[in-house]
PDB file of C-alpha atoms in Angstrom:
ATOM      1  CA  MET A   1      31.061  31.035 -17.824  1.00  0.00           C
ATOM      2  CA  ASN A   2      32.010  27.872 -19.639  1.00  0.00           C
ATOM      3  CA  ARG A   3      29.500  27.017 -22.331  1.00  0.00           C
ATOM      4  CA  GLU A   4      32.082  25.500 -24.681  1.00  0.00           C
ATOM      5  CA  ASP A   5      32.184  21.782 -25.172  1.00  0.00           C
ATOM      6  CA  GLY A   6      35.384  19.951 -24.276  1.00  0.00           C
ATOM      7  CA  THR A   7      36.804  19.845 -27.782  1.00  0.00           C
ATOM      8  CA  GLN A   8      36.302  23.572 -28.360  1.00  0.00           C
ATOM      9  CA  LEU A   9      37.824  24.353 -24.959  1.00  0.00           C
ATOM     10  CA  HIS A  10      40.934  22.344 -25.851  1.00  0.00           C
ATOM     11  CA  ILE A  11      41.246  24.113 -29.209  1.00  0.00           C
ATOM     12  CA  THR A  12      40.908  27.498 -27.492  1.00  0.00           C
ATOM     13  CA  ALA A  13      43.505  26.485 -24.888  1.00  0.00           C
ATOM     14  CA  VAL A  14      45.933  25.342 -27.572  1.00  0.00           C
ATOM     15  CA  HIS A  15      45.611  28.718 -29.322  1.00  0.00           C
ATOM     16  CA  ALA A  16      45.987  30.572 -26.022  1.00  0.00           C
ATOM     17  CA  ARG A  17      48.810  28.189 -25.007  1.00  0.00           C
ATOM     18  CA  SER A  18      47.208  27.571 -21.605  1.00  0.00           C
ATOM     19  CA  PHE A  19      43.953  26.684 -19.912  1.00  0.00           C
ATOM     20  CA  ILE A  20      44.848  29.257 -17.272  1.00  0.00           C
ATOM     21  CA  THR A  21      44.952  32.018 -19.887  1.00  0.00           C
ATOM     22  CA  VAL A  22      41.563  30.914 -21.219  1.00  0.00           C
ATOM     23  CA  PHE A  23      39.847  30.899 -17.824  1.00  0.00           C
ATOM     24  CA  LEU A  24      41.555  34.051 -16.587  1.00  0.00           C
ATOM     25  CA  SER A  25      40.437  35.831 -19.770  1.00  0.00           C
ATOM     26  CA  LYS A  26      36.894  34.616 -19.198  1.00  0.00           C
ATOM     27  CA  VAL A  27      36.913  35.880 -15.611  1.00  0.00           C
ATOM     28  CA  ILE A  28      38.268  39.279 -16.659  1.00  0.00           C
ATOM     29  CA  GLY A  29      35.747  39.511 -19.505  1.00  0.00           C
ATOM     30  CA  VAL A  30      32.844  38.723 -17.190  1.00  0.00           C
ATOM     31  CA  LEU A  31      34.083  41.267 -14.631  1.00  0.00           C
ATOM     32  CA  ILE A  32      34.307  43.961 -17.324  1.00  0.00           C
ATOM     33  CA  MET A  33      30.719  43.262 -18.423  1.00  0.00           C
ATOM     34  CA  ILE A  34      29.582  43.239 -14.800  1.00  0.00           C
ATOM     35  CA  SER A  35      31.282  46.596 -14.215  1.00  0.00           C
ATOM     36  CA  PHE A  36      29.076  48.227 -16.835  1.00  0.00           C
ATOM     37  CA  LEU A  37      25.961  46.695 -15.281  1.00  0.00           C
ATOM     38  CA  ILE A  38      27.032  47.783 -11.788  1.00  0.00           C
ATOM     39  CA  THR A  39      27.510  51.346 -12.997  1.00  0.00           C
ATOM     40  CA  LEU A  40      23.998  51.344 -14.427  1.00  0.00           C
ATOM     41  CA  ALA A  41      22.529  49.706 -11.317  1.00  0.00           C
ATOM     42  CA  VAL A  42      24.097  52.277  -9.003  1.00  0.00           C
ATOM     43  CA  LEU A  43      23.652  55.415 -11.091  1.00  0.00           C
ATOM     44  CA  TYR A  44      20.095  54.851 -12.357  1.00  0.00           C
ATOM     45  CA  PRO A  45      18.379  55.140  -8.926  1.00  0.00           C
ATOM     46  CA  ILE A  46      20.447  58.230  -8.198  1.00  0.00           C
ATOM     47  CA  LEU A  47      19.471  59.865 -11.488  1.00  0.00           C
ATOM     48  CA  ILE A  48      15.743  59.263 -10.973  1.00  0.00           C
ATOM     49  CA  GLY A  49      15.894  60.448  -7.350  1.00  0.00           C
ATOM     50  CA  ALA A  50      14.858  57.176  -5.738  1.00  0.00           C
ATOM     51  CA  PHE A  51      16.572  57.864  -2.392  1.00  0.00           C
ATOM     52  CA  HIS A  52      15.004  59.707   0.533  1.00  0.00           C
ATOM     53  CA  ARG A  53      18.233  61.546   1.297  1.00  0.00           C
ATOM     54  CA  SER A  54      20.973  63.099  -0.784  1.00  0.00           C
ATOM     55  CA  VAL A  55      23.564  60.634  -2.001  1.00  0.00           C
ATOM     56  CA  THR A  56      27.199  61.489  -1.344  1.00  0.00           C
ATOM     57  CA  MET A  57      30.189  60.516  -3.423  1.00  0.00           C
ATOM     58  CA  TRP A  58      31.235  58.117  -0.629  1.00  0.00           C
ATOM     59  CA  ASP A  59      27.858  56.373  -0.940  1.00  0.00           C
ATOM     60  CA  VAL A  60      28.368  55.914  -4.674  1.00  0.00           C
ATOM     61  CA  LEU A  61      31.940  54.673  -4.238  1.00  0.00           C
ATOM     62  CA  ILE A  62      30.957  52.229  -1.493  1.00  0.00           C
ATOM     63  CA  ALA A  63      27.981  50.956  -3.526  1.00  0.00           C
ATOM     64  CA  ILE A  64      30.061  50.410  -6.658  1.00  0.00           C
ATOM     65  CA  THR A  65      32.835  48.707  -4.676  1.00  0.00           C
ATOM     66  CA  ALA A  66      30.411  46.481  -2.753  1.00  0.00           C
ATOM     67  CA  HIS A  67      28.548  45.460  -5.916  1.00  0.00           C
ATOM     68  CA  PHE A  68      31.817  44.713  -7.710  1.00  0.00           C
ATOM     69  CA  LEU A  69      33.113  42.632  -4.800  1.00  0.00           C
ATOM     70  CA  ILE A  70      29.929  40.577  -4.526  1.00  0.00           C
ATOM     71  CA  SER A  71      30.035  40.052  -8.305  1.00  0.00           C
ATOM     72  CA  PHE A  72      33.682  38.982  -8.245  1.00  0.00           C
ATOM     73  CA  LEU A  73      32.906  36.655  -5.355  1.00  0.00           C
ATOM     74  CA  SER A  74      30.018  35.087  -7.257  1.00  0.00           C
ATOM     75  CA  VAL A  75      32.174  34.628 -10.363  1.00  0.00           C
ATOM     76  CA  ALA A  76      34.892  32.985  -8.242  1.00  0.00           C
ATOM     77  CA  VAL A  77      32.381  30.604  -6.664  1.00  0.00           C
ATOM     78  CA  SER A  78      30.714  29.808  -9.979  1.00  0.00           C
ATOM     79  CA  LEU A  79      34.057  28.711 -11.460  1.00  0.00           C
ATOM     80  CA  TYR A  80      33.779  25.544  -9.399  1.00  0.00           C
ATOM     81  CA  PHE A  81      30.442  24.706 -10.990  1.00  0.00           C
ATOM     82  CA  THR A  82      31.535  24.777 -14.612  1.00  0.00           C
ATOM     83  CA  LYS A  83      31.395  21.766 -16.905  1.00  0.00           C
ATOM     84  CA  ILE A  84      35.036  21.004 -16.096  1.00  0.00           C
ATOM     85  CA  TRP A  85      34.114  19.587 -12.691  1.00  0.00           C
ATOM     86  CA  SER A  86      30.635  18.159 -13.138  1.00  0.00           C
ATOM     87  CA  ARG A  87      28.557  17.116 -16.101  1.00  0.00           C
ATOM     88  CA  ARG A  88      25.320  16.750 -14.092  1.00  0.00           C
ATOM     89  CA  LYS A  89      23.457  20.059 -14.179  1.00  0.00           C
ATOM     90  CA  LEU A  90      20.860  19.337 -11.497  1.00  0.00           C
ATOM     91  CA  SER A  91      23.301  18.392  -8.741  1.00  0.00           C
ATOM     92  CA  THR A  92      25.537  21.313  -9.675  1.00  0.00           C
ATOM     93  CA  TRP A  93      22.673  23.812  -9.459  1.00  0.00           C
ATOM     94  CA  LEU A  94      21.420  22.382  -6.175  1.00  0.00           C
ATOM     95  CA  LEU A  95      24.863  22.590  -4.588  1.00  0.00           C
ATOM     96  CA  LEU A  96      25.349  26.129  -5.893  1.00  0.00           C
ATOM     97  CA  VAL A  97      21.988  27.242  -4.473  1.00  0.00           C
ATOM     98  CA  LEU A  98      22.817  25.578  -1.132  1.00  0.00           C
ATOM     99  CA  ILE A  99      26.135  27.444  -0.931  1.00  0.00           C
ATOM    100  CA  LEU A 100      24.390  30.700  -1.864  1.00  0.00           C
ATOM    101  CA  VAL A 101      21.739  30.296   0.828  1.00  0.00           C
ATOM    102  CA  ILE A 102      24.264  29.347   3.506  1.00  0.00           C
ATOM    103  CA  SER A 103      26.522  32.256   2.593  1.00  0.00           C
ATOM    104  CA  LEU A 104      23.626  34.722   2.792  1.00  0.00           C
ATOM    105  CA  VAL A 105      22.456  33.503   6.228  1.00  0.00           C
ATOM    106  CA  LYS A 106      25.949  32.980   7.569  1.00  0.00           C
ATOM    107  CA  GLY A 107      25.494  35.641  10.263  1.00  0.00           C
ATOM    108  CA  GLY A 108      22.511  33.815  11.718  1.00  0.00           C
ATOM    109  CA  ILE A 109      24.316  30.480  11.633  1.00  0.00           C
ATOM    110  CA  VAL A 110      27.266  31.918  13.585  1.00  0.00           C
ATOM    111  CA  GLU A 111      24.909  33.008  16.379  1.00  0.00           C
ATOM    112  CA  PHE A 112      23.578  29.465  16.871  1.00  0.00           C
ATOM    113  CA  LEU A 113      26.944  27.700  16.829  1.00  0.00           C
ATOM    114  CA  PRO A 114      28.831  27.212  20.088  1.00  0.00           C
ATOM    115  CA  GLY A 115      31.605  29.775  20.596  1.00  0.00           C
ATOM    116  CA  GLY A 116      34.488  27.560  19.505  1.00  0.00           C
ATOM    117  CA  TYR A 117      32.829  26.352  16.305  1.00  0.00           C
ATOM    118  CA  SER A 118      32.146  29.625  14.517  1.00  0.00           C
ATOM    119  CA  PHE A 119      35.322  29.134  12.441  1.00  0.00           C
ATOM    120  CA  VAL A 120      33.458  26.439  10.485  1.00  0.00           C
ATOM    121  CA  THR A 121      31.562  29.143   8.567  1.00  0.00           C
ATOM    122  CA  TRP A 122      34.779  30.664   7.194  1.00  0.00           C
ATOM    123  CA  VAL A 123      34.760  28.173   4.313  1.00  0.00           C
ATOM    124  CA  PHE A 124      31.529  29.667   2.962  1.00  0.00           C
ATOM    125  CA  PRO A 125      31.671  32.797   0.797  1.00  0.00           C
ATOM    126  CA  PRO A 126      31.375  36.025   2.824  1.00  0.00           C
ATOM    127  CA  SER A 127      28.286  37.292   0.984  1.00  0.00           C
ATOM    128  CA  PHE A 128      26.669  38.099   4.316  1.00  0.00           C
ATOM    129  CA  ALA A 129      29.356  40.705   5.039  1.00  0.00           C
ATOM    130  CA  ILE A 130      28.456  42.709   1.909  1.00  0.00           C
ATOM    131  CA  MET A 131      24.729  42.351   2.506  1.00  0.00           C
ATOM    132  CA  ASP A 132      25.226  43.582   6.062  1.00  0.00           C
ATOM    133  CA  VAL A 133      27.149  46.635   4.825  1.00  0.00           C
ATOM    134  CA  LEU A 134      24.604  47.518   2.132  1.00  0.00           C
ATOM    135  CA  SER A 135      21.590  47.082   4.413  1.00  0.00           C
ATOM    136  CA  GLN A 136      22.647  49.967   6.656  1.00  0.00           C
ATOM    137  CA  ASP A 137      20.995  53.342   6.134  1.00  0.00           C
ATOM    138  CA  THR A 138      24.268  55.210   6.520  1.00  0.00           C
ATOM    139  CA  ILE A 139      27.530  53.404   5.978  1.00  0.00           C
ATOM    140  CA  PRO A 140      30.410  54.641   8.103  1.00  0.00           C
ATOM    141  CA  VAL A 141      33.710  54.761   6.247  1.00  0.00           C
ATOM    142  CA  ASN A 142      36.036  53.183   8.777  1.00  0.00           C
ATOM    143  CA  ALA A 143      38.618  50.453   9.209  1.00  0.00           C
ATOM    144  CA  GLN A 144      35.956  47.753   9.629  1.00  0.00           C
ATOM    145  CA  LEU A 145      34.474  48.555   6.216  1.00  0.00           C
ATOM    146  CA  PHE A 146      37.943  48.587   4.666  1.00  0.00           C
ATOM    147  CA  PHE A 147      38.850  45.202   6.207  1.00  0.00           C
ATOM    148  CA  THR A 148      35.501  43.722   5.153  1.00  0.00           C
ATOM    149  CA  PHE A 149      36.194  44.746   1.558  1.00  0.00           C
ATOM    150  CA  ILE A 150      39.770  43.414   1.736  1.00  0.00           C
ATOM    151  CA  TYR A 151      38.536  40.119   3.226  1.00  0.00           C
ATOM    152  CA  ILE A 152      35.999  39.616   0.420  1.00  0.00           C
ATOM    153  CA  LEU A 153      38.494  40.589  -2.269  1.00  0.00           C
ATOM    154  CA  GLY A 154      41.097  38.232  -0.806  1.00  0.00           C
ATOM    155  CA  TYR A 155      38.557  35.405  -0.549  1.00  0.00           C
ATOM    156  CA  ALA A 156      37.570  35.829  -4.210  1.00  0.00           C
ATOM    157  CA  PHE A 157      41.214  36.003  -5.342  1.00  0.00           C
ATOM    158  CA  ILE A 158      42.100  32.876  -3.372  1.00  0.00           C
ATOM    159  CA  LEU A 159      39.115  30.977  -4.802  1.00  0.00           C
ATOM    160  CA  THR A 160      40.103  32.017  -8.320  1.00  0.00           C
ATOM    161  CA  ALA A 161      43.774  31.117  -7.763  1.00  0.00           C
ATOM    162  CA  ILE A 162      42.887  27.678  -6.366  1.00  0.00           C
ATOM    163  CA  PHE A 163      40.637  27.056  -9.348  1.00  0.00           C
ATOM    164  CA  LEU A 164      43.434  28.001 -11.748  1.00  0.00           C
ATOM    165  CA  VAL A 165      45.838  25.669  -9.919  1.00  0.00           C
ATOM    166  CA  PHE A 166      43.303  22.835 -10.269  1.00  0.00           C
ATOM    167  CA  VAL A 167      42.890  23.618 -13.960  1.00  0.00           C
ATOM    168  CA  ARG A 168      46.667  23.570 -14.421  1.00  0.00           C
ATOM    169  CA  LYS A 169      46.996  20.202 -12.669  1.00  0.00           C
ATOM    170  CA  LYS A 170      44.030  18.691 -14.509  1.00  0.00           C
ATOM    171  CA  ASN A 171      45.317  19.850 -17.895  1.00  0.00           C
ATOM    172  CA  ALA A 172      49.089  19.869 -17.289  1.00  0.00           C
ATOM    173  CA  PHE A 173      49.859  18.818 -20.835  1.00  0.00           C
ATOM    174  CA  LEU A 174      48.913  22.249 -22.191  1.00  0.00           C
ATOM    175  CA  THR A 175      50.521  24.589 -19.631  1.00  0.00           C
TER     176      THR A 175
END
């Protein structure tokens, strides 16, 4: 996401008149590239007949939406592991992998926590919710699915907005 060195990033931000514009453009660019890959990943198995049942339009729409949401969520989380925050690659990768693992097994962690402490897991990305939806053989289109998608979208937007606020405060001289 951020492979530029500090000097190049500052030059780009000066031309764009804001660090926020630079990072928001990067996020949008990555999401556009991911959208093409998601389309291929969803349509290719359908075209080669890899499913044991017929695929409906709802299945395709849910799959594309779920893949896009998990991608947006991963982009939002990865923003916090760019070179802006940490120069040490090993500790950054280890922390990122730890967050990924915890977010994927979040459902199991909630079961082992005492009843009043399950709110602690809300700080971790809701990757488990998407994985739970996609692991079902038939996905019912209902309010729970809609609210799960809205929750993940909101979580990713909030993470991105907080990151942009931090970037603005860290580099206030250019905004």
